[in-house]
PDB file of C-alpha atoms (C1' of nucleotides) in Angstrom:
ATOM      1  CA  MET A   3      88.783 -52.024  64.046  1.00 90.00           C
ATOM      2  CA  GLU A   4      85.115 -51.632  64.764  1.00 94.00           C
ATOM      3  CA  GLU A   5      84.215 -49.827  61.585  1.00 97.00           C
ATOM      4  CA  LYS A   6      81.814 -51.808  59.473  1.00 98.00           C
ATOM      5  CA  VAL A   7      83.396 -51.475  56.073  1.00 98.00           C
ATOM      6  CA  MET A   8      83.710 -54.900  54.461  1.00 98.00           C
ATOM      7  CA  ASN A   9      81.184 -56.745  52.366  1.00 97.00           C
ATOM      8  CA  ILE A  10      80.650 -60.461  52.785  1.00 98.00           C
ATOM      9  CA  GLY A  11      82.856 -61.358  49.852  1.00 97.00           C
ATOM     10  CA  ILE A  12      85.974 -60.007  51.530  1.00 98.00           C
ATOM     11  CA  VAL A  13      85.013 -61.528  54.858  1.00 98.00           C
ATOM     12  CA  LYS A  14      84.737 -64.853  53.096  1.00 97.00           C
ATOM     13  CA  GLU A  15      88.297 -64.521  51.901  1.00 97.00           C
ATOM     14  CA  LEU A  16      89.669 -63.339  55.229  1.00 97.00           C
ATOM     15  CA  THR A  17      87.994 -66.064  57.278  1.00 98.00           C
ATOM     16  CA  GLY A  18      87.803 -68.892  54.796  1.00 97.00           C
ATOM     17  CA  LEU A  19      84.162 -69.390  55.784  1.00 98.00           C
ATOM     18  CA  SER A  20      81.254 -69.724  53.347  1.00 98.00           C
ATOM     19  CA  GLU A  21      78.572 -67.075  52.984  1.00 98.00           C
ATOM     20  CA  ARG A  22      76.185 -69.623  54.371  1.00 98.00           C
ATOM     21  CA  GLN A  23      78.195 -69.995  57.550  1.00 98.00           C
ATOM     22  CA  ILE A  24      78.675 -66.266  58.003  1.00 98.00           C
ATOM     23  CA  ARG A  25      74.967 -65.578  57.560  1.00 98.00           C
ATOM     24  CA  TYR A  26      74.012 -68.465  59.797  1.00 98.00           C
ATOM     25  CA  TYR A  27      76.114 -67.162  62.678  1.00 98.00           C
ATOM     26  CA  GLU A  28      74.267 -63.905  62.296  1.00 98.00           C
ATOM     27  CA  GLU A  29      70.943 -65.708  62.305  1.00 97.00           C
ATOM     28  CA  ARG A  30      72.055 -67.303  65.571  1.00 97.00           C
ATOM     29  CA  LYS A  31      72.746 -63.835  66.994  1.00 97.00           C
ATOM     30  CA  LEU A  32      76.490 -64.337  67.300  1.00 97.00           C
ATOM     31  CA  ILE A  33      77.535 -61.604  64.919  1.00 97.00           C
ATOM     32  CA  PHE A  34      75.962 -58.239  64.056  1.00 97.00           C
ATOM     33  CA  PRO A  35      76.951 -56.736  60.731  1.00 98.00           C
ATOM     34  CA  ALA A  36      75.694 -53.327  59.654  1.00 97.00           C
ATOM     35  CA  ARG A  37      73.620 -52.946  56.496  1.00 97.00           C
ATOM     36  CA  THR A  38      73.853 -50.710  53.467  1.00 95.00           C
ATOM     37  CA  ARG A  39      70.737 -49.076  52.114  1.00 94.00           C
ATOM     38  CA  GLY A  40      70.514 -51.825  49.585  1.00 94.00           C
ATOM     39  CA  GLY A  41      70.572 -54.468  52.300  1.00 96.00           C
ATOM     40  CA  ALA A  42      74.158 -55.677  51.888  1.00 97.00           C
ATOM     41  CA  ARG A  43      75.967 -56.702  55.075  1.00 98.00           C
ATOM     42  CA  ARG A  44      79.016 -54.802  56.266  1.00 98.00           C
ATOM     43  CA  TYR A  45      81.571 -56.201  58.672  1.00 98.00           C
ATOM     44  CA  SER A  46      84.430 -54.805  60.751  1.00 98.00           C
ATOM     45  CA  PHE A  47      87.822 -56.325  61.425  1.00 98.00           C
ATOM     46  CA  ASP A  48      86.533 -57.145  64.884  1.00 98.00           C
ATOM     47  CA  ASP A  49      83.714 -59.073  63.249  1.00 98.00           C
ATOM     48  CA  VAL A  50      86.201 -61.042  61.197  1.00 98.00           C
ATOM     49  CA  LYS A  51      88.074 -61.882  64.370  1.00 98.00           C
ATOM     50  CA  ARG A  52      84.886 -62.925  66.083  1.00 97.00           C
ATOM     51  CA  LEU A  53      83.843 -65.114  63.154  1.00 98.00           C
ATOM     52  CA  ARG A  54      87.110 -66.991  63.427  1.00 98.00           C
ATOM     53  CA  GLU A  55      86.569 -67.539  67.146  1.00 97.00           C
ATOM     54  CA  ILE A  56      83.030 -68.761  66.558  1.00 97.00           C
ATOM     55  CA  HIS A  57      84.141 -71.260  63.976  1.00 97.00           C
ATOM     56  CA  GLU A  58      86.928 -72.502  66.227  1.00 97.00           C
ATOM     57  CA  LYS A  59      84.487 -73.116  69.047  1.00 97.00           C
ATOM     58  CA  LEU A  60      82.118 -74.990  66.755  1.00 97.00           C
ATOM     59  CA  LYS A  61      84.947 -77.192  65.634  1.00 96.00           C
ATOM     60  CA  ASP A  62      85.633 -77.877  69.307  1.00 95.00           C
ATOM     61  CA  GLY A  63      82.148 -79.264  69.649  1.00 95.00           C
ATOM     62  CA  PHE A  64      80.239 -76.294  71.024  1.00 96.00           C
ATOM     63  CA  HIS A  65      76.833 -75.295  69.651  1.00 96.00           C
ATOM     64  CA  THR A  66      75.878 -71.826  68.511  1.00 96.00           C
ATOM     65  CA  PHE A  67      73.462 -71.325  71.391  1.00 95.00           C
ATOM     66  CA  GLU A  68      76.278 -72.037  73.812  1.00 95.00           C
ATOM     67  CA  LEU A  69      78.476 -69.397  72.229  1.00 92.00           C
ATOM     68  CA  LYS A  70      76.097 -66.566  72.927  1.00 84.00           C
ATOM     69  CA  THR A  71      77.605 -66.308  76.375  1.00 76.00           C
ATOM     70  CA  MET A  72      81.060 -67.130  75.134  1.00 69.00           C
ATOM     71  CA  ARG A  73      82.284 -63.636  75.721  1.00 62.00           C
ATOM     72  CA  PRO A  74      80.603 -60.304  76.262  1.00 52.00           C
ATOM     73  CA  PHE A  75      80.469 -58.651  72.888  1.00 50.00           C
ATOM     74  CA  LYS A  76      79.873 -54.949  72.569  1.00 49.00           C
ATOM     75  CA  SER A  77      76.713 -54.341  70.627  1.00 47.00           C
ATOM     76  CA  VAL A  78      76.664 -52.250  67.503  1.00 44.00           C
TER      77      VAL A  78
ATOM     78  CA  MET B  18      95.601 -50.147  57.650  1.00 90.00           C
ATOM     79  CA  GLU B  19      97.045 -51.263  54.363  1.00 94.00           C
ATOM     80  CA  GLU B  20      94.697 -54.132  53.785  1.00 97.00           C
ATOM     81  CA  LYS B  21      92.594 -53.639  50.682  1.00 98.00           C
ATOM     82  CA  VAL B  22      89.178 -54.584  51.954  1.00 98.00           C
ATOM     83  CA  MET B  23      86.669 -51.863  51.052  1.00 98.00           C
ATOM     84  CA  ASN B  24      84.672 -51.530  47.874  1.00 97.00           C
ATOM     85  CA  ILE B  25      84.168 -48.159  46.249  1.00 98.00           C
ATOM     86  CA  GLY B  26      80.743 -47.655  47.790  1.00 97.00           C
ATOM     87  CA  ILE B  27      82.123 -47.528  51.306  1.00 98.00           C
ATOM     88  CA  VAL B  28      85.028 -45.362  50.257  1.00 98.00           C
ATOM     89  CA  LYS B  29      82.512 -42.953  48.783  1.00 97.00           C
ATOM     90  CA  GLU B  30      80.824 -42.680  52.151  1.00 97.00           C
ATOM     91  CA  LEU B  31      84.032 -42.361  54.122  1.00 97.00           C
ATOM     92  CA  THR B  32      85.539 -39.684  51.905  1.00 97.00           C
ATOM     93  CA  GLY B  33      82.477 -37.913  50.595  1.00 97.00           C
ATOM     94  CA  LEU B  34      83.944 -38.120  47.093  1.00 98.00           C
ATOM     95  CA  SER B  35      82.097 -39.362  44.004  1.00 98.00           C
ATOM     96  CA  GLU B  36      82.964 -42.612  42.267  1.00 98.00           C
ATOM     97  CA  ARG B  37      84.042 -40.505  39.319  1.00 98.00           C
ATOM     98  CA  GLN B  38      86.564 -38.631  41.431  1.00 98.00           C
ATOM     99  CA  ILE B  39      87.904 -41.765  43.081  1.00 98.00           C
ATOM    100  CA  ARG B  40      88.363 -43.515  39.745  1.00 98.00           C
ATOM    101  CA  TYR B  41      89.868 -40.452  38.161  1.00 98.00           C
ATOM    102  CA  TYR B  42      92.570 -40.180  40.829  1.00 98.00           C
ATOM    103  CA  GLU B  43      93.413 -43.766  40.063  1.00 98.00           C
ATOM    104  CA  GLU B  44      93.555 -43.017  36.360  1.00 97.00           C
ATOM    105  CA  ARG B  45      96.019 -40.257  37.224  1.00 97.00           C
ATOM    106  CA  LYS B  46      98.166 -42.783  39.107  1.00 97.00           C
ATOM    107  CA  LEU B  47      97.617 -41.240  42.512  1.00 97.00           C
ATOM    108  CA  ILE B  48      95.907 -44.179  44.121  1.00 97.00           C
ATOM    109  CA  PHE B  49      96.294 -47.926  43.591  1.00 97.00           C
ATOM    110  CA  PRO B  50      93.366 -50.070  44.675  1.00 98.00           C
ATOM    111  CA  ALA B  51      93.504 -53.866  44.453  1.00 97.00           C
ATOM    112  CA  ARG B  52      90.998 -55.744  42.294  1.00 97.00           C
ATOM    113  CA  THR B  53      88.704 -58.665  42.926  1.00 95.00           C
ATOM    114  CA  ARG B  54      88.436 -61.399  40.355  1.00 94.00           C
ATOM    115  CA  GLY B  55      85.340 -59.747  39.054  1.00 94.00           C
ATOM    116  CA  GLY B  56      87.179 -56.478  38.542  1.00 96.00           C
ATOM    117  CA  ALA B  57      85.808 -54.544  41.529  1.00 97.00           C
ATOM    118  CA  ARG B  58      88.202 -52.134  43.226  1.00 98.00           C
ATOM    119  CA  ARG B  59      89.291 -52.667  46.800  1.00 98.00           C
ATOM    120  CA  TYR B  60      90.713 -49.973  49.021  1.00 98.00           C
ATOM    121  CA  SER B  61      92.533 -49.823  52.345  1.00 98.00           C
ATOM    122  CA  PHE B  62      92.123 -47.301  55.147  1.00 98.00           C
ATOM    123  CA  ASP B  63      95.420 -45.817  54.013  1.00 98.00           C
ATOM    124  CA  ASP B  64      93.874 -45.341  50.586  1.00 98.00           C
ATOM    125  CA  VAL B  65      90.944 -43.512  52.130  1.00 98.00           C
ATOM    126  CA  LYS B  66      93.372 -41.258  53.952  1.00 98.00           C
ATOM    127  CA  ARG B  67      95.290 -40.627  50.768  1.00 97.00           C
ATOM    128  CA  LEU B  68      92.132 -39.832  48.827  1.00 98.00           C
ATOM    129  CA  ARG B  69      91.280 -37.154  51.355  1.00 98.00           C
ATOM    130  CA  GLU B  70      94.746 -35.643  51.022  1.00 97.00           C
ATOM    131  CA  ILE B  71      94.517 -35.665  47.252  1.00 97.00           C
ATOM    132  CA  HIS B  72      91.190 -33.895  47.276  1.00 97.00           C
ATOM    133  CA  GLU B  73      92.483 -31.317  49.741  1.00 97.00           C
ATOM    134  CA  LYS B  74      95.414 -30.536  47.507  1.00 96.00           C
ATOM    135  CA  LEU B  75      93.193 -30.185  44.481  1.00 97.00           C
ATOM    136  CA  LYS B  76      91.011 -27.761  46.356  1.00 96.00           C
ATOM    137  CA  ASP B  77      94.169 -25.792  47.140  1.00 95.00           C
ATOM    138  CA  GLY B  78      94.773 -25.363  43.437  1.00 95.00           C
ATOM    139  CA  PHE B  79      97.193 -28.162  42.695  1.00 96.00           C
ATOM    140  CA  HIS B  80      96.800 -30.398  39.655  1.00 96.00           C
ATOM    141  CA  THR B  81      96.849 -34.189  39.710  1.00 96.00           C
ATOM    142  CA  PHE B  82     100.175 -34.387  37.879  1.00 95.00           C
ATOM    143  CA  GLU B  83     101.736 -32.210  40.555  1.00 95.00           C
ATOM    144  CA  LEU B  84     100.544 -34.543  43.291  1.00 92.00           C
ATOM    145  CA  LYS B  85     102.425 -37.549  41.995  1.00 84.00           C
ATOM    146  CA  THR B  86     105.470 -36.266  43.811  1.00 76.00           C
ATOM    147  CA  MET B  87     103.449 -34.979  46.715  1.00 69.00           C
ATOM    148  CA  ARG B  88     104.695 -37.693  48.998  1.00 62.00           C
ATOM    149  CA  PRO B  89     106.393 -41.019  48.460  1.00 52.00           C
ATOM    150  CA  PHE B  90     103.690 -43.625  48.445  1.00 50.00           C
ATOM    151  CA  LYS B  91     104.463 -47.257  48.891  1.00 49.00           C
ATOM    152  CA  SER B  92     103.336 -49.181  45.874  1.00 47.00           C
ATOM    153  CA  VAL B  93     100.943 -52.075  46.119  1.00 43.00           C
TER     154      VAL B  93
ATOM    155  C1'  DC C  27      72.139 -78.409  64.236  1.00 71.16           C
ATOM    156  C1'  DG C  28      75.182 -76.555  60.884  1.00 71.16           C
ATOM    157  C1'  DT C  29      75.940 -76.165  56.134  1.00 71.16           C
ATOM    158  C1'  DG C  30      75.333 -76.962  50.910  1.00 71.16           C
ATOM    159  C1'  DT C  31      72.846 -75.629  46.869  1.00 71.16           C
ATOM    160  C1'  DA C  32      69.767 -73.951  42.966  1.00 71.16           C
ATOM    161  C1'  DA C  33      66.513 -69.824  42.053  1.00 71.16           C
ATOM    162  C1'  DG C  34      65.260 -65.283  40.945  1.00 71.16           C
ATOM    163  C1'  DG C  35      65.591 -60.621  42.032  1.00 71.16           C
ATOM    164  C1'  DA C  36      67.759 -56.344  43.509  1.00 71.16           C
ATOM    165  C1'  DA C  37      71.731 -53.471  44.321  1.00 71.16           C
ATOM    166  C1'  DT C  38      76.643 -52.582  43.097  1.00 71.16           C
ATOM    167  C1'  DT C  39      80.440 -51.728  40.207  1.00 71.16           C
ATOM    168  C1'  DC C  40      82.704 -51.512  35.698  1.00 71.16           C
ATOM    169  C1'  DT C  41      84.123 -49.385  31.242  1.00 71.16           C
ATOM    170  C1'  DG C  42      84.015 -46.070  27.448  1.00 71.16           C
ATOM    171  C1'  DA C  43      81.958 -41.967  25.903  1.00 71.16           C
ATOM    172  C1'  DC C  44      79.961 -37.322  25.445  1.00 71.16           C
ATOM    173  C1'  DA C  45      79.847 -32.841  27.842  1.00 71.16           C
ATOM    174  C1'  DC C  46      81.752 -28.447  29.735  1.00 71.16           C
ATOM    175  C1'  DG C  47      85.466 -25.363  29.737  1.00 71.16           C
TER     176       DG C  47
ATOM    177  C1'  DC D  14      91.707 -30.562  33.714  1.00 71.16           C
ATOM    178  C1'  DG D  15      88.491 -32.409  36.849  1.00 71.16           C
ATOM    179  C1'  DT D  16      83.990 -34.027  37.230  1.00 71.16           C
ATOM    180  C1'  DG D  17      78.944 -35.137  35.903  1.00 71.16           C
ATOM    181  C1'  DT D  18      75.935 -38.285  33.598  1.00 71.16           C
ATOM    182  C1'  DA D  19      73.270 -41.848  30.807  1.00 71.16           C
ATOM    183  C1'  DA D  20      74.104 -46.758  28.933  1.00 71.16           C
ATOM    184  C1'  DG D  21      74.518 -51.587  29.064  1.00 71.16           C
ATOM    185  C1'  DG D  22      76.769 -55.398  30.923  1.00 71.16           C
ATOM    186  C1'  DA D  23      78.880 -58.280  34.449  1.00 71.16           C
ATOM    187  C1'  DA D  24      79.687 -59.583  39.191  1.00 71.16           C
ATOM    188  C1'  DT D  25      77.866 -59.447  43.980  1.00 71.16           C
ATOM    189  C1'  DT D  26      74.676 -60.096  47.549  1.00 71.16           C
ATOM    190  C1'  DC D  27      70.042 -61.087  49.340  1.00 71.16           C
ATOM    191  C1'  DT D  28      66.132 -64.028  50.924  1.00 71.16           C
ATOM    192  C1'  DG D  29      63.447 -68.256  51.481  1.00 71.16           C
ATOM    193  C1'  DA D  30      63.498 -73.018  50.676  1.00 71.16           C
ATOM    194  C1'  DC D  31      64.677 -77.928  50.183  1.00 71.16           C
ATOM    195  C1'  DA D  32      68.144 -81.300  51.713  1.00 71.16           C
ATOM    196  C1'  DC D  33      70.775 -84.220  55.076  1.00 71.16           C
ATOM    197  C1'  DG D  34      70.944 -86.038  59.569  1.00 71.16           C
TER     198       DG D  34
END
DNA sequence: CGTGTAAGGAATTCTGACACG
DNA sequence: CGTGTAAGGAATTCTGACACG
């Protein structure tokens, strides 16, 4: 579940989030997709799971900078 | 492992096969990727596994039409 | 802060065909 | 038969920015 194999389009469908949101969470250092040679992001199923958790927390009123310590996340 | 989430570029990397080979096996009805609205193919991890098996069999001298009965494969 | 959008470019994927054998 | 390739188009993704609040 850690293999980075999905492009952002599929992640969008699986999470229901916008590309903007997905990229923003990365900008905030909450998610770490891999990159193809061409620069396209690649996510794992674990990433999809994490994106859902992030969005849930934000809906609960937390801020991205507070989520960085939300849970230890194994680095790529 | 049945979720169709990978585009052909990643499948190429995971299997070491060319796009031509991957598409040809589909043309021969040995593999059944899903499609995005735009027409792009989407594969599952099971598909990747199957592609490897197909290629192995071909290297062993079998022909694509002989592989259709190779093993029951659940349809999409 | 978190997210939407229009903008232009670059990388990806698609199909149908010609080629070899 | 199984696979390579050049061709042109269409869909996808990328970055940086302006916007709101």
